[in-house]
Every structure is written in C-alpha cells, then in structure tokens.
CSV table of C-alpha atoms and ligand atoms in Angstrom, one decimal:
chain,number,residue,atom,x,y,z
K,1,UNK,CA,14.7,3.1,27.2
K,2,UNK,CA,11.8,5.3,25.6
K,3,UNK,CA,13.7,6.2,22.6
K,4,UNK,CA,13.4,4.1,19.8
K,5,UNK,CA,16.2,4.9,17.7
K,6,UNK,CA,16.0,3.6,13.9
K,7,UNK,CA,17.8,-0.1,14.0
K,8,UNK,CA,20.9,1.1,11.2
K,9,UNK,CA,23.3,3.4,9.7
K,10,UNK,CA,23.9,6.0,7.3
K,11,UNK,CA,26.3,4.8,4.9
K,12,UNK,CA,25.6,6.0,1.6
K,13,UNK,CA,23.8,9.5,1.4
K,14,UNK,CA,21.0,11.5,-1.4
K,15,UNK,CA,21.7,15.2,-0.8
K,16,UNK,CA,18.1,17.2,-0.7
K,17,UNK,CA,17.8,20.6,-2.2
K,18,UNK,CA,16.5,22.7,-0.1
K,19,UNK,CA,13.6,24.8,-1.4
K,20,UNK,CA,11.8,28.1,-0.2
K,21,UNK,CA,7.7,29.3,-0.7
K,22,UNK,CA,8.6,31.5,-3.3
K,23,UNK,CA,10.6,29.3,-5.3
K,24,UNK,CA,7.7,26.1,-4.7
K,25,UNK,CA,4.8,28.3,-5.7
K,26,UNK,CA,6.2,28.5,-8.9
K,27,UNK,CA,7.3,25.0,-9.3
K,28,UNK,CA,3.8,24.1,-8.2
K,29,UNK,CA,2.1,26.7,-10.4
K,30,UNK,CA,4.6,25.0,-13.1
K,31,UNK,CA,2.6,21.5,-12.1
K,32,UNK,CA,-0.7,22.8,-12.0
K,33,UNK,CA,-1.2,22.1,-8.3
K,34,UNK,CA,-1.0,18.4,-8.8
K,35,UNK,CA,1.6,16.6,-6.9
K,36,UNK,CA,2.0,14.0,-9.1
K,37,UNK,CA,3.4,16.4,-12.0
K,38,UNK,CA,6.5,17.7,-9.7
K,39,UNK,CA,9.9,16.7,-9.8
K,40,UNK,CA,10.7,14.7,-7.0
K,41,UNK,CA,14.2,17.6,-7.1
K,42,UNK,CA,11.2,19.8,-6.6
K,43,UNK,CA,10.9,18.1,-3.2
K,44,UNK,CA,11.9,17.8,0.4
K,45,UNK,CA,10.1,15.4,2.2
K,46,UNK,CA,8.7,12.2,-0.4
K,47,UNK,CA,5.6,10.8,1.4
K,48,UNK,CA,3.6,10.4,-1.7
K,49,UNK,CA,4.4,6.9,-1.8
K,50,UNK,CA,5.9,3.5,0.1
K,51,UNK,CA,6.1,2.0,-2.5
K,52,UNK,CA,9.3,1.3,-4.2
K,53,UNK,CA,11.1,3.7,-1.7
K,54,UNK,CA,12.7,1.7,0.6
K,55,UNK,CA,16.2,1.3,1.2
K,56,UNK,CA,18.3,-0.3,0.6
K,57,UNK,CA,20.6,-2.5,2.7
K,58,UNK,CA,24.3,-3.1,2.5
K,59,UNK,CA,23.7,-6.7,2.1
K,60,UNK,CA,20.9,-5.8,-0.9
K,61,UNK,CA,23.8,-4.0,-3.0
K,62,UNK,CA,25.7,-7.2,-2.3
K,63,UNK,CA,23.7,-9.7,-2.9
K,64,UNK,CA,23.0,-7.3,-6.7
K,65,UNK,CA,26.5,-8.5,-7.7
K,66,UNK,CA,25.5,-11.7,-7.3
K,67,UNK,CA,22.8,-11.8,-10.2
K,68,UNK,CA,22.9,-14.5,-12.9
K,69,UNK,CA,21.6,-12.9,-15.7
K,70,UNK,CA,20.5,-16.5,-17.3
K,71,UNK,CA,17.9,-16.1,-19.7
K,72,UNK,CA,16.6,-19.9,-18.3
K,73,UNK,CA,17.2,-21.2,-14.7
K,74,UNK,CA,19.3,-19.0,-13.3
K,75,UNK,CA,20.1,-19.4,-9.7
K,76,UNK,CA,19.2,-16.0,-8.5
K,77,UNK,CA,15.0,-17.3,-9.1
K,78,UNK,CA,16.3,-20.3,-7.1
K,79,UNK,CA,17.4,-18.0,-4.2
K,80,UNK,CA,14.2,-15.5,-4.8
K,81,UNK,CA,12.0,-18.6,-4.7
K,82,UNK,CA,13.4,-20.2,-1.7
K,83,UNK,CA,13.3,-17.2,0.5
K,84,UNK,CA,9.4,-16.5,-0.9
K,85,UNK,CA,8.7,-20.5,0.3
K,86,UNK,CA,10.2,-19.9,3.6
K,87,UNK,CA,7.8,-18.0,4.5
K,88,UNK,CA,5.2,-18.4,2.0
K,89,UNK,CA,5.0,-22.0,1.7
K,90,UNK,CA,3.7,-22.0,-2.2
K,91,UNK,CA,4.0,-24.6,-4.8
K,92,UNK,CA,4.2,-22.3,-7.4
K,93,UNK,CA,6.1,-18.9,-7.4
K,94,UNK,CA,5.8,-16.8,-10.7
K,95,UNK,CA,7.8,-13.6,-10.6
K,96,UNK,CA,6.7,-10.6,-12.0
K,97,UNK,CA,7.8,-7.1,-12.3
K,98,UNK,CA,5.0,-5.4,-10.0
K,99,UNK,CA,2.2,-6.2,-8.0
K,100,UNK,CA,0.2,-4.9,-10.6
K,101,UNK,CA,1.7,-7.7,-13.5
K,102,UNK,CA,0.8,-10.4,-11.0
K,103,UNK,CA,-2.8,-8.9,-10.5
K,104,UNK,CA,-3.4,-8.9,-13.9
K,105,UNK,CA,-2.2,-12.3,-14.6
K,106,UNK,CA,-4.2,-13.7,-11.9
K,107,UNK,CA,-7.8,-12.2,-12.8
K,108,UNK,CA,-7.0,-12.7,-17.0
K,109,UNK,CA,-7.1,-16.5,-15.4
K,110,UNK,CA,-10.0,-16.2,-13.2
K,111,UNK,CA,-12.0,-13.3,-13.6
K,112,UNK,CA,-14.7,-12.3,-16.7
K,113,UNK,CA,-18.4,-11.2,-17.1
K,114,UNK,CA,-20.8,-12.2,-14.3
K,115,UNK,CA,-18.5,-12.8,-11.5
K,116,UNK,CA,-17.7,-11.5,-8.0
K,117,UNK,CA,-13.8,-11.2,-6.7
K,118,UNK,CA,-15.0,-9.8,-2.7
K,119,UNK,CA,-11.1,-8.7,-0.9
K,120,UNK,CA,-11.5,-6.5,2.8
K,121,UNK,CA,-10.7,-3.7,0.5
K,122,UNK,CA,-9.1,-3.5,-3.1
K,123,UNK,CA,-6.3,-1.5,-4.2
K,124,UNK,CA,-7.4,0.6,-7.0
K,125,UNK,CA,-5.0,-1.2,-9.8
K,126,UNK,CA,-6.2,-4.7,-8.4
K,127,UNK,CA,-9.9,-3.7,-8.7
K,128,UNK,CA,-9.1,-2.5,-11.8
K,129,UNK,CA,-7.8,-5.2,-13.2
K,130,UNK,CA,-10.9,-7.1,-11.9
K,131,UNK,CA,-12.7,-4.5,-13.7
K,132,UNK,CA,-11.0,-4.9,-17.1
K,133,UNK,CA,-12.0,-8.7,-17.0
K,134,UNK,CA,-15.4,-7.3,-16.7
K,135,UNK,CA,-15.5,-8.7,-13.1
K,136,UNK,CA,-16.9,-6.9,-11.0
K,137,UNK,CA,-14.4,-6.2,-7.3
K,138,UNK,CA,-16.3,-6.2,-4.4
K,139,UNK,CA,-15.1,-4.5,-0.9
K,140,UNK,CA,-16.3,-6.2,2.4
K,141,UNK,CA,-14.4,-4.8,5.4
K,142,UNK,CA,-16.4,-4.6,8.4
K,143,UNK,CA,-17.9,-1.3,9.4
K,144,UNK,CA,-15.4,-0.4,12.1
K,145,UNK,CA,-13.2,0.0,9.1
K,146,UNK,CA,-15.4,2.7,8.0
K,147,UNK,CA,-15.2,5.3,10.7
K,148,UNK,CA,-11.8,7.1,10.9
K,149,UNK,CA,-11.9,8.1,14.7
K,150,UNK,CA,-13.2,4.7,15.7
K,151,UNK,CA,-10.1,3.0,17.3
K,152,UNK,CA,-10.2,-0.7,17.3
K,153,UNK,CA,-7.1,-3.0,16.8
K,154,UNK,CA,-7.8,-4.7,13.5
K,155,UNK,CA,-9.9,-2.7,11.1
K,156,UNK,CA,-9.0,-4.6,8.2
K,157,UNK,CA,-10.7,-7.4,9.6
K,158,UNK,CA,-12.7,-8.9,6.4
K,159,UNK,CA,-16.7,-8.9,7.5
K,160,UNK,CA,-17.6,-12.4,7.9
K,161,UNK,CA,-20.9,-12.6,8.2
K,162,UNK,CA,-21.7,-10.1,4.7
K,163,UNK,CA,-18.6,-12.5,2.9
K,164,UNK,CA,-21.1,-15.5,3.6
K,165,UNK,CA,-24.6,-13.3,2.7
K,166,UNK,CA,-22.3,-12.8,-0.3
K,167,UNK,CA,-21.6,-15.7,-1.6
K,168,UNK,CA,-25.0,-17.5,-0.6
K,169,UNK,CA,-25.9,-14.7,-2.7
K,170,UNK,CA,-24.5,-14.4,-5.9
K,171,UNK,CA,-23.6,-18.0,-6.0
K,172,UNK,CA,-20.8,-20.0,-5.4
K,173,UNK,CA,-19.9,-20.9,-9.3
K,174,UNK,CA,-20.2,-16.7,-9.9
K,175,UNK,CA,-17.0,-16.5,-7.2
K,176,UNK,CA,-13.4,-17.8,-8.3
K,177,UNK,CA,-11.3,-16.4,-5.2
K,178,UNK,CA,-12.3,-13.9,-2.0
K,179,UNK,CA,-9.1,-12.5,-1.4
K,180,UNK,CA,-8.0,-9.9,1.3
K,181,UNK,CA,-5.7,-7.5,1.7
K,182,UNK,CA,-3.0,-7.7,4.3
K,183,UNK,CA,-2.9,-4.9,5.3
K,184,UNK,CA,-5.4,-2.5,4.4
K,185,UNK,CA,-3.5,0.2,1.8
K,186,UNK,CA,-7.7,1.8,0.9
K,187,UNK,CA,-8.9,1.3,4.0
K,188,UNK,CA,-6.3,3.3,6.2
K,189,UNK,CA,-3.3,0.5,6.3
K,190,UNK,CA,-4.8,-1.3,8.9
K,191,UNK,CA,-4.1,-4.7,9.5
K,192,UNK,CA,-6.1,-8.3,9.3
K,193,UNK,CA,-6.2,-10.0,12.9
K,194,UNK,CA,-5.3,-13.8,12.4
K,195,UNK,CA,-8.5,-14.9,14.0
K,196,UNK,CA,-10.4,-13.3,11.2
K,197,UNK,CA,-7.9,-15.1,8.2
K,198,UNK,CA,-8.6,-18.0,9.6
K,199,UNK,CA,-12.4,-17.8,9.7
K,200,UNK,CA,-12.0,-16.5,6.2
K,201,UNK,CA,-10.1,-19.1,5.7
K,202,UNK,CA,-12.9,-22.1,6.8
K,203,UNK,CA,-16.0,-20.1,4.6
K,204,UNK,CA,-13.8,-20.6,1.3
K,205,UNK,CA,-13.3,-24.3,2.9
K,206,UNK,CA,-17.5,-24.7,3.3
K,207,UNK,CA,-18.5,-22.9,-0.2
K,208,UNK,CA,-14.8,-24.6,-2.0
K,209,UNK,CA,-13.8,-21.2,-2.6
K,210,UNK,CA,-9.7,-20.4,-3.1
K,211,UNK,CA,-8.5,-17.7,-0.9
K,212,UNK,CA,-6.1,-15.8,-2.1
K,213,UNK,CA,-4.2,-13.1,-0.2
K,214,UNK,CA,-2.8,-9.4,-1.7
K,215,UNK,CA,0.9,-9.7,0.7
K,216,UNK,CA,2.1,-6.3,0.0
K,217,UNK,CA,2.7,-5.5,3.5
K,218,UNK,CA,2.5,-8.9,5.1
K,219,UNK,CA,5.4,-8.1,8.0
K,220,UNK,CA,3.9,-5.3,8.6
K,221,UNK,CA,0.5,-6.7,9.0
K,222,UNK,CA,2.1,-10.0,11.4
K,223,UNK,CA,3.7,-7.4,13.5
K,224,UNK,CA,0.3,-5.8,14.2
K,225,UNK,CA,-0.8,-9.1,14.6
K,226,UNK,CA,2.6,-9.9,17.2
K,227,UNK,CA,1.4,-6.5,19.2
K,228,UNK,CA,-2.5,-6.6,19.7
K,229,UNK,CA,-3.2,-10.2,19.2
K,230,UNK,CA,-3.3,-11.8,22.5
K,231,UNK,CA,-2.7,-15.5,21.4
K,232,UNK,CA,0.5,-14.5,19.1
K,233,UNK,CA,2.3,-12.3,21.6
K,234,UNK,CA,5.3,-15.1,22.3
K,235,UNK,CA,5.2,-15.8,18.8
K,236,UNK,CA,8.7,-15.1,16.3
K,237,UNK,CA,7.0,-12.5,13.7
K,238,UNK,CA,8.3,-15.3,11.4
K,239,UNK,CA,6.0,-17.9,12.6
K,240,UNK,CA,3.1,-15.5,12.3
K,241,UNK,CA,3.7,-14.8,8.4
K,242,UNK,CA,4.3,-18.6,7.5
K,243,UNK,CA,0.3,-19.0,9.6
K,244,UNK,CA,-0.7,-16.1,7.8
K,245,UNK,CA,-0.3,-17.4,4.4
K,246,UNK,CA,-0.6,-21.5,5.5
K,247,UNK,CA,-4.7,-20.9,5.2
K,248,UNK,CA,-3.9,-19.1,1.5
K,249,UNK,CA,-4.2,-21.0,-1.6
K,250,UNK,CA,-2.3,-18.1,-3.2
K,251,UNK,CA,-1.2,-14.5,-3.5
K,252,UNK,CA,0.0,-11.5,-5.3
K,253,UNK,CA,2.7,-9.3,-4.3
K,254,UNK,CA,4.0,-5.9,-4.6
K,255,UNK,CA,7.8,-6.5,-4.0
K,256,UNK,CA,8.0,-2.6,-3.8
K,257,UNK,CA,6.8,-2.8,-0.4
K,258,UNK,CA,7.5,-5.9,2.4
K,259,UNK,CA,10.7,-7.0,0.1
K,260,UNK,CA,12.8,-4.0,0.9
K,261,UNK,CA,13.4,-3.6,-3.0
K,262,UNK,CA,12.2,-0.6,-5.9
K,263,UNK,CA,11.1,-2.7,-7.9
K,264,UNK,CA,9.5,-6.5,-8.3
K,265,UNK,CA,6.4,-9.1,-7.1
K,266,UNK,CA,5.2,-12.2,-7.7
K,267,UNK,CA,2.6,-14.3,-7.9
K,268,UNK,CA,2.1,-17.3,-6.4
K,269,UNK,CA,0.0,-20.5,-5.6
K,270,UNK,CA,-0.8,-24.2,-4.9
K,271,UNK,CA,-3.4,-24.8,-8.1
K,272,UNK,CA,-0.8,-26.1,-10.9
K,273,UNK,CA,-3.3,-25.8,-13.7
K,274,UNK,CA,-3.8,-22.1,-12.8
K,275,UNK,CA,-0.5,-21.9,-12.3
K,276,UNK,CA,0.2,-23.3,-15.6
K,277,UNK,CA,-1.7,-20.8,-17.4
K,278,UNK,CA,-0.3,-18.4,-15.6
K,279,UNK,CA,3.0,-19.0,-16.7
K,280,UNK,CA,1.9,-19.0,-20.3
K,281,UNK,CA,0.3,-15.6,-19.3
K,282,UNK,CA,3.4,-14.8,-17.9
K,283,UNK,CA,5.9,-15.8,-21.1
K,284,UNK,CA,3.7,-13.3,-23.3
K,285,UNK,CA,4.2,-9.9,-21.9
K,286,UNK,CA,6.5,-10.3,-18.5
K,287,UNK,CA,8.9,-12.9,-19.4
K,288,UNK,CA,10.6,-16.4,-18.9
K,289,UNK,CA,9.0,-17.7,-15.5
K,290,UNK,CA,12.8,-17.6,-13.5
K,291,UNK,CA,13.0,-13.9,-14.2
K,292,UNK,CA,9.9,-12.9,-14.6
K,293,UNK,CA,10.4,-9.1,-16.2
K,294,UNK,CA,13.2,-8.6,-13.4
K,295,UNK,CA,17.0,-8.9,-13.6
K,296,UNK,CA,18.4,-11.7,-11.9
K,297,UNK,CA,20.4,-8.6,-9.6
K,298,UNK,CA,16.2,-7.8,-8.7
K,299,UNK,CA,15.3,-11.1,-7.9
K,300,UNK,CA,18.5,-11.4,-5.6
K,301,UNK,CA,17.7,-7.8,-3.9
K,302,UNK,CA,13.9,-9.7,-3.1
K,303,UNK,CA,15.5,-13.2,-1.5
K,304,UNK,CA,17.4,-10.7,0.8
K,305,UNK,CA,15.0,-7.6,1.7
K,306,UNK,CA,12.5,-10.7,2.5
K,307,UNK,CA,15.0,-11.8,5.0
K,308,UNK,CA,15.4,-7.8,6.4
K,309,UNK,CA,11.7,-7.4,6.3
K,310,UNK,CA,10.5,-10.0,9.0
K,311,UNK,CA,13.8,-8.9,11.5
K,312,UNK,CA,11.3,-7.7,15.0
K,313,UNK,CA,14.0,-4.6,15.6
K,314,UNK,CA,12.8,-3.2,12.2
K,315,UNK,CA,8.9,-3.6,12.6
K,316,UNK,CA,8.9,-2.5,15.9
K,317,UNK,CA,11.0,0.5,14.8
K,318,UNK,CA,8.7,0.9,11.6
K,319,UNK,CA,5.5,0.7,13.4
K,320,UNK,CA,6.4,3.1,15.8
K,321,UNK,CA,8.2,5.5,14.1
K,322,UNK,CA,4.6,5.4,11.6
K,323,UNK,CA,2.7,5.8,15.3
K,324,UNK,CA,4.8,8.7,16.5
K,325,UNK,CA,4.1,10.9,13.5
K,326,UNK,CA,0.1,10.5,13.9
K,327,UNK,CA,0.1,10.7,17.9
K,328,UNK,CA,2.1,14.0,17.4
K,329,UNK,CA,-0.8,14.7,14.8
K,330,UNK,CA,-3.8,13.6,17.2
K,331,UNK,CA,-1.5,16.4,19.9
K,332,UNK,CA,-1.6,19.0,17.7
K,333,UNK,CA,-5.1,18.4,17.2
K,334,UNK,CA,-5.0,17.8,13.6
K,335,UNK,CA,-7.4,14.3,13.4
K,336,UNK,CA,-6.1,11.7,11.5
K,337,UNK,CA,-7.4,7.8,11.1
K,338,UNK,CA,-7.2,6.2,13.9
K,339,UNK,CA,-4.8,4.2,15.1
K,340,UNK,CA,-2.5,4.6,12.8
K,341,UNK,CA,-2.2,3.0,10.0
K,342,UNK,CA,1.5,0.6,9.2
K,343,UNK,CA,3.0,2.6,6.8
K,344,UNK,CA,1.2,5.4,6.4
K,345,UNK,CA,-0.8,8.0,8.5
K,346,UNK,CA,-4.4,9.2,6.6
K,347,UNK,CA,-5.3,12.9,7.6
K,348,UNK,CA,-9.2,13.5,7.9
K,349,UNK,CA,-9.0,16.9,5.4
K,350,UNK,CA,-12.9,16.5,5.3
K,351,UNK,CA,-12.7,16.7,9.0
K,352,UNK,CA,-9.5,19.3,9.2
K,353,UNK,CA,-11.6,21.1,6.3
K,354,UNK,CA,-15.0,21.5,7.4
K,355,UNK,CA,-14.9,25.3,5.7
K,356,UNK,CA,-14.0,23.4,2.4
K,357,UNK,CA,-16.6,21.5,1.0
K,358,UNK,CA,-15.9,17.9,-0.7
K,359,UNK,CA,-16.7,19.1,-4.4
K,360,UNK,CA,-13.8,21.9,-3.4
K,361,UNK,CA,-11.4,19.2,-2.7
K,362,UNK,CA,-10.3,19.7,0.8
K,363,UNK,CA,-7.6,17.1,0.8
K,364,UNK,CA,-5.5,18.8,-2.4
K,365,UNK,CA,-6.4,21.9,-0.4
K,366,UNK,CA,-4.6,20.7,2.1
K,367,UNK,CA,-1.5,18.0,0.5
K,368,UNK,CA,-0.4,21.5,-2.0
K,369,UNK,CA,-0.6,23.6,1.1
K,370,UNK,CA,1.6,21.1,2.4
K,371,UNK,CA,3.9,21.2,-0.5
K,372,UNK,CA,4.0,25.0,-0.6
K,373,UNK,CA,4.7,25.7,2.9
K,374,UNK,CA,6.8,23.3,3.5
K,375,UNK,CA,8.5,21.2,0.6
K,376,UNK,CA,6.2,17.8,1.9
K,377,UNK,CA,4.9,15.7,-0.6
K,378,UNK,CA,1.8,13.7,0.4
K,379,UNK,CA,-1.6,12.4,-2.1
K,380,UNK,CA,-5.1,12.8,-1.8
K,381,UNK,CA,-7.7,10.0,-1.7
K,382,UNK,CA,-10.2,11.3,-1.8
K,383,UNK,CA,-13.1,13.0,-4.3
K,384,UNK,CA,-10.3,14.5,-6.6
K,385,UNK,CA,-9.3,10.1,-6.3
K,386,UNK,CA,-13.0,8.7,-6.3
K,387,UNK,CA,-15.4,11.5,-7.9
K,388,UNK,CA,-15.7,11.0,-10.8
K,389,UNK,CA,-18.6,8.9,-12.4
K,390,UNK,CA,-18.6,7.3,-15.7
K,391,UNK,CA,-21.1,9.2,-16.8
K,392,UNK,CA,-19.3,12.6,-16.2
K,393,UNK,CA,-20.3,14.0,-13.9
K,394,UNK,CA,-19.3,14.7,-10.2
K,395,UNK,CA,-19.7,13.1,-6.8
K,396,UNK,CA,-18.1,13.4,-3.1
K,397,UNK,CA,-16.4,10.1,-1.8
K,398,UNK,CA,-17.0,8.9,1.2
K,399,UNK,CA,-13.6,10.4,3.0
K,400,UNK,CA,-11.6,12.5,2.1
K,401,UNK,CA,-8.5,11.4,3.2
K,402,UNK,CA,-4.7,12.7,2.7
K,403,UNK,CA,-1.7,10.4,3.2
K,404,UNK,CA,1.3,10.5,4.4
K,405,UNK,CA,3.2,7.1,2.9
K,406,UNK,CA,6.6,6.5,4.8
K,407,UNK,CA,9.3,4.8,2.8
K,408,UNK,CA,11.0,2.1,4.5
K,409,UNK,CA,14.6,2.9,5.8
K,410,UNK,CA,14.4,6.5,4.0
K,411,UNK,CA,13.8,8.8,6.6
K,412,UNK,CA,14.9,9.4,10.3
K,413,UNK,CA,13.3,10.5,13.1
K,414,UNK,CA,14.6,14.3,12.8
K,415,UNK,CA,12.3,14.2,9.4
K,416,UNK,CA,9.8,13.6,10.6
K,417,UNK,CA,9.4,15.7,13.2
K,418,UNK,CA,10.0,18.8,10.4
K,419,UNK,CA,7.0,17.0,9.0
K,420,UNK,CA,4.7,17.3,12.4
K,421,UNK,CA,6.3,21.0,12.7
K,422,UNK,CA,5.1,21.8,9.5
K,423,UNK,CA,1.3,20.4,10.0
K,424,UNK,CA,0.9,21.7,13.1
K,425,UNK,CA,2.3,25.6,11.5
K,426,UNK,CA,-0.4,25.1,9.0
K,427,UNK,CA,-3.1,24.1,11.5
K,428,UNK,CA,-2.7,27.3,13.2
K,429,UNK,CA,-4.7,29.2,10.3
K,430,UNK,CA,-6.2,26.3,8.4
K,431,UNK,CA,-8.8,28.9,8.8
K,432,UNK,CA,-7.2,30.3,5.4
K,433,UNK,CA,-6.6,27.3,3.5
K,434,UNK,CA,-9.4,27.8,0.5
K,435,UNK,CA,-10.8,25.2,-1.8
K,436,UNK,CA,-9.7,24.2,-5.2
K,437,UNK,CA,-11.3,23.5,-9.1
K,438,UNK,CA,-10.5,21.1,-11.8
K,439,UNK,CA,-9.4,23.0,-14.5
K,440,UNK,CA,-8.6,20.3,-17.0
K,441,UNK,CA,-8.9,16.4,-16.3
K,442,UNK,CA,-8.6,13.2,-18.5
K,443,UNK,CA,-11.4,10.7,-18.9
K,444,UNK,CA,-10.0,7.6,-16.5
K,445,UNK,CA,-7.5,7.9,-12.9
K,446,UNK,CA,-8.0,12.0,-13.3
K,447,UNK,CA,-5.7,12.2,-10.0
K,448,UNK,CA,-2.3,11.4,-11.7
K,449,UNK,CA,-2.6,14.2,-14.4
K,450,UNK,CA,-5.3,16.1,-13.8
K,451,UNK,CA,-4.7,19.9,-13.5
K,452,UNK,CA,-6.2,22.3,-10.7
K,453,UNK,CA,-6.1,26.0,-9.6
K,454,UNK,CA,-7.3,28.0,-6.4
K,455,UNK,CA,-11.1,28.6,-6.4
S,501,F0G,N1,-2.2,-3.7,-4.3
S,501,F0G,C1,-2.0,-3.4,-2.9
S,501,F0G,C2,-2.4,-3.6,-1.6
S,501,F0G,C3,-0.9,-1.4,-2.6
S,501,F0G,O1,-1.0,-1.0,-1.7
S,501,F0G,C4,0.0,-2.0,-4.3
S,501,F0G,C5,0.0,-0.7,-5.3
S,501,F0G,C6,-0.7,-2.8,-5.4
S,501,F0G,C7,-1.8,-4.2,-4.6
S,501,F0G,C8,0.2,-2.6,-6.6
S,501,F0G,O2,1.3,-3.3,-6.2
S,501,F0G,O3,2.2,-0.3,-7.4
S,501,F0G,O4,3.5,-3.2,-7.6
S,501,F0G,O5,2.1,-2.8,-8.9
S,501,F0G,N2,0.7,0.3,-3.4
S,501,F0G,C9,1.2,1.6,-4.3
S,501,F0G,C10,0.9,2.7,-3.6
S,501,F0G,C11,1.1,2.1,-6.1
S,501,F0G,O6,1.3,3.6,-3.6
S,501,F0G,O7,0.1,2.6,-2.3
S,501,F0G,P1,2.6,-2.5,-7.6
C-alpha cells in the first residue's frame, strides 16, 4: 500500500474553532503581529512547536492513574528510571521538570568563565544556560549542515576536524564536555549518523573529555539512522538507540519531545561526583531526587511514552508524514531546508521572498500571512530571533526560516493537506507580501514579546 495511515485511532477529541480572515486580522493586530501573543483558541492549526504538544495514548492516561505521589522513593520513580535505563543505560537518572532545567543544573556544575562547550548546534536554551555561567557555547556542525538547499543524509553531523582542532586550540582543561544534539533542532531538525557519534566519542576518549547527548528527539534520530545508514538497515530502532547512548557519558532530555508527554525531562550521567552535585542543585530548585519538579503521574506517563516512541510503526508514520509536508511544499515551488527534518519543516523565507530584505523580516512576514490566510501558527527562526546585537544594533541572521513544527500524534493528513493548500495559495501571490518593522522590543529574547507592524 502506498498510503501511510496514522497508526492510531482517535478516542478523545478537542474542537478547533474556525475563524475567518476578518476575525484573524483583528486578532493578529491585537497581538501586535507577534504569533507568540495569540491565544491558542484563535489558531486553527498550531505548528509553533512540537514541544509538550503531543497527544498521549490511552495507555499513558491509564498510567497516570497509577502515579504514586509520595515525596520520596515513589514506585513511579522506579518505573520511570527503568524505562529510561532500558534505552539509555546511565548510572544516575535525575528527573527535572523539562529540558532546560537539566541544562541549568548540568552547566552550573561544569560551566564557568574560561570554559568552552562544543556541540553540533546548541539549542537556544542550552546556549543561554552555558553563557549564564560565563562559559562559551560553540557550534561545530559540518559545512553541509549550514546550506539549506543542499541534500545530505546527516546534516546534523559534527565536523570532526574542527572539533579536534578546537580542542587543541583551547586546551583540554578548558573543555569540560563535548555535546551532540540529536536531531539538530537549530540546524533544521537534521539527524546525526551513528558513525559520527562514534567518531565524536573516539575524539572525546582520546582527550579524556566527557561526551553528552542532548537527547530530545533521540527516537526520530534513530529512525533516520535505520533508513539512511547502511550498516543499520537491519537493526531495530531500540537497538540503535541503545548503541547511541552506549557511547555517551550522560545526556540532557526534554521529555516534551520524544517521551511523548506534555511536561518532563531528565539529566542522566555515569559520573558519581557530578551526579551528587546535580542532586544537590536539584533539591534547591526542582525537588527531591525521586520526583525532580514533577508529579508521580508525570513520571508514569514518561515511562510509557518511552516504550511507545521507539515503535517502528509510529516512527515510520512520523518521519513519512513530515516528509509528506516537505515534498508537497517543494512541488509547489516553496523553498525549504532539505532534506525534511524529523519534527519540522523549515521554509526558507529569505529565498521565497527575495523582495523583502532580511532586516525587514521575511520570516515574520510569511508567518503573519500564514495566520491571516488560514489560521496557521508557525515560528520565525531568523533575523527577528537572532538579529539583535548586544550593543543594541541589528544584523541579519544567517538564515530567515519559518519553522512548521509538527506536534506528535495530533494532526491528521487532512490537517496537513490544509497547510499545504494554504502555503501554495500564499506562494502564488507572494510578491504582495511586504516587509515588517519592530515597534517595541525588550532587551533580551525579543521574539517572544516584541511588537511588529507592516512597513
Ligand atoms: N534542546 C533542544 C534540542 C530543544 O529543541 C529544546 C526545546 C530544549 C533542549 C529545551 O527543552 O523546552 O523542555 O526546556 N525545544 C523547544 C522547541 C522549545 O520549540 O524547539 P525544554
């Protein structure tokens, strides 16, 4: 059969409120043309993020009723710990309320002035938590990973030559760890090959530097390995996941992605001294080490989500349905980052709207029009997000993208067809789209709260 169906039935539904363009023009104006300031009830298809937006399964909801809410030593913690260890066999598994809480704790221990932490590409919260300690986050993704239109099976790979040179240049004593983000969200949701993970680990072993994985989308990355890396064509996703983590000394995880839950995360590692320090910090800000900022029921939902996310029927549908959106946009002549990522399609707004200068925010203009035209909410990843300079000036970002992030198990193919139709229609009259300007902005992280208007 050619048709790939959603491998689930729908038992519980949430209504979508339909709106028309006139209503959306009012809502968008009230939100100062900032998609983050829109109430979600005014959105028809919400592609702002795939984080914390998954639908949980009947089994997960059932597990929630088994949550044991004891302050210390809950059986829910033990179920969570064994589900994590089944895939990621680390000695210490420390639950946190989400990914950035794990990052904050980890970098409070290993960061600090004069330290450098390389990654393929740091996600913004990872970089922010590193920089908050005075350390420097460094992105060393391969050159192919920076070219949106170039097709390469593993555009998230670490540039191994650059990594080794960087270690020699800065000195082993200044590099407390090397990280790899799977999949590489900030680089277009692109996967990292097992060969590259193994080689990164080998460099870390050579210089005696711990190797950590930012594991948010580990299952999607493992599925890409299964279908793109010849040596793994006949290996199960579960075994690929186990091999990935066998090379790591620890990981940070946002369970809001590939643990199929709405809140949760963890920090995992083998080092006893760091783990002791991490648990002390955890108690300060998150909670006791057997619940870490979560309820027992959240731990139960994660444990079941981890079993479900490595099922190959699910991953086949997940990756294929994201590709389906990407392929149809390409057919409509809309430039996207290629190949399609695992959790999102990134439209190259700068290439699509060459008449709008980067400093007039082509990504924001497209995102606003997607909402006005069809009630679709997406996220600008470009000059609005990265253009503000510390001295108050502004510079164009390296790319102007619009991310269509696909929540897990939420939308059906007809929802996606609606998105394709909307973008195809916008593309036929793209020359009518104009630039935008910022009328107010905060000193940091301006994309969340800035006000915009048309030029
Ligand atoms: N690392 C990566 C690669 C991420 O994509 C995210 C979150 C985090 C860490 C932080 O996790 O949100 O649980 O604190 N990404 C979301 C996104 C927000 O929309 O891409 P968190």
